[in-house]
GROMACS .gro file of C-alpha atoms in nm:
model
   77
    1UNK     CA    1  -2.334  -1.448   0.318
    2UNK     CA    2  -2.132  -1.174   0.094
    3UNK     CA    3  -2.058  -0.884   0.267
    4UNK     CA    4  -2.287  -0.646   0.058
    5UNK     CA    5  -2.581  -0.885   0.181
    6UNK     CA    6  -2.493  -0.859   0.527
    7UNK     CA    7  -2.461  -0.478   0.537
    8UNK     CA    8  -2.826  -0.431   0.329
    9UNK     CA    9  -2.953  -0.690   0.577
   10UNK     CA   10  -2.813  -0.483   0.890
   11UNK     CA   11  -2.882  -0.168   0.692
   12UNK     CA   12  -3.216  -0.239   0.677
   13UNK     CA   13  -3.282  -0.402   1.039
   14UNK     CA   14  -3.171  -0.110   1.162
   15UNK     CA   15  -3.429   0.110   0.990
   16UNK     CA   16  -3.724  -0.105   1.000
   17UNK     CA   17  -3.592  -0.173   1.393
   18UNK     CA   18  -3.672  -0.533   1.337
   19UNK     CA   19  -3.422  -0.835   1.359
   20UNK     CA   20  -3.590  -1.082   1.095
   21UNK     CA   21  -3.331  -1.331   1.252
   22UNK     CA   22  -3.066  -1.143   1.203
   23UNK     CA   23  -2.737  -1.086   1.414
   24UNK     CA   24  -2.471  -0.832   1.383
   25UNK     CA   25  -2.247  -1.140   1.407
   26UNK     CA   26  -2.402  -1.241   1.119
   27UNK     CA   27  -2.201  -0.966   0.941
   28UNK     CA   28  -1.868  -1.074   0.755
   29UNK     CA   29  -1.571  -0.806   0.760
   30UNK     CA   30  -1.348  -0.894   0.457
   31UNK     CA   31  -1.010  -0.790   0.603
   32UNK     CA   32  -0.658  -0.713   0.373
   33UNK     CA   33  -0.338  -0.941   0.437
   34UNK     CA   34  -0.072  -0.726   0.582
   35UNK     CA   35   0.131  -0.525   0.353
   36UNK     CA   36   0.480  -0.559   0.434
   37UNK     CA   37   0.733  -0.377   0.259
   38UNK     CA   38   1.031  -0.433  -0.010
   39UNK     CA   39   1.407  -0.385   0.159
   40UNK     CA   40   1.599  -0.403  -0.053
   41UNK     CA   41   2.010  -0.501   0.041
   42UNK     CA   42   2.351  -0.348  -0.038
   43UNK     CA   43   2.401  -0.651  -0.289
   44UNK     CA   44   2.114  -0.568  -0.437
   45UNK     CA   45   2.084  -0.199  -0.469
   46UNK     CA   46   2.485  -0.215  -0.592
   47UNK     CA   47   2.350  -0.462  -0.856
   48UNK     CA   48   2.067  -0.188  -0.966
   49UNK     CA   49   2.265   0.090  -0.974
   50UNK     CA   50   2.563  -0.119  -1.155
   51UNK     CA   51   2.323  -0.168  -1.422
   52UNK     CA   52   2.241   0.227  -1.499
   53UNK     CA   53   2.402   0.439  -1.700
   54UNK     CA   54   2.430   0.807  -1.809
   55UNK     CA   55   2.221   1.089  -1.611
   56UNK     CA   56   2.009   0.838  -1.407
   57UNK     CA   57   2.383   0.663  -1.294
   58UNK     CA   58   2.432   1.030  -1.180
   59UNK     CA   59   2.111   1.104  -1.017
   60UNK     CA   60   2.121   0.812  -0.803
   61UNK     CA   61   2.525   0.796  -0.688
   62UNK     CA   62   2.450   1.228  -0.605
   63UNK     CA   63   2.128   1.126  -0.421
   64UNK     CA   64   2.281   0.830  -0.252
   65UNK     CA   65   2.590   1.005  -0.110
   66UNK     CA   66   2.400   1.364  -0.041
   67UNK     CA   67   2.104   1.504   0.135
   68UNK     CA   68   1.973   1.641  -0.157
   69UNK     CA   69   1.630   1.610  -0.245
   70UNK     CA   70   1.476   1.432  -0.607
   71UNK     CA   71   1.455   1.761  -0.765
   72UNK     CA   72   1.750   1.969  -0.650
   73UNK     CA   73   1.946   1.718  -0.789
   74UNK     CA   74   1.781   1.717  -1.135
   75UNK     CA   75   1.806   2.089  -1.113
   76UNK     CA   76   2.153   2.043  -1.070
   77UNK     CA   77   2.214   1.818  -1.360
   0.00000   0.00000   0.00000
């Protein structure tokens, strides 16, 4: 059963108060695989950055070695 069946079904047991043969075990929970998330590595950063050039070179070299936030340092530049 599809999970919009099985909630109407429960939805409406629960309002009528009757069963009809139905179980709230009956009811399927579609669940989401974990997310887990990116990391990148030094070797792999180094190769992103050693592909930039210009302002967004700068932006990410001043951002990488200060504590500045995103847009202090494109205030700054």
């Amino acid at each position: 059963m599809n999970p919009q069946a099985s909630f109407m079904c429960a939805f409406v047991s629960l309002k009528t108060g009757t069963r009809n043969g139905f179980r709230l075990d009956d009811i399927y929970l579609p669940t989401r695989p974990p997310r887990h998330p990116t990391i990148l590595t030094k070797w792999d950063v180094a190769v992103v950055v050693s592909e930039m050039k210009g302002t967004q070179e700068l932006v990410t070299k001043l951002l990488d070695g200060t504590d500045m936030r995103l847009m202090e340092c494109v205030n700054a530049v």
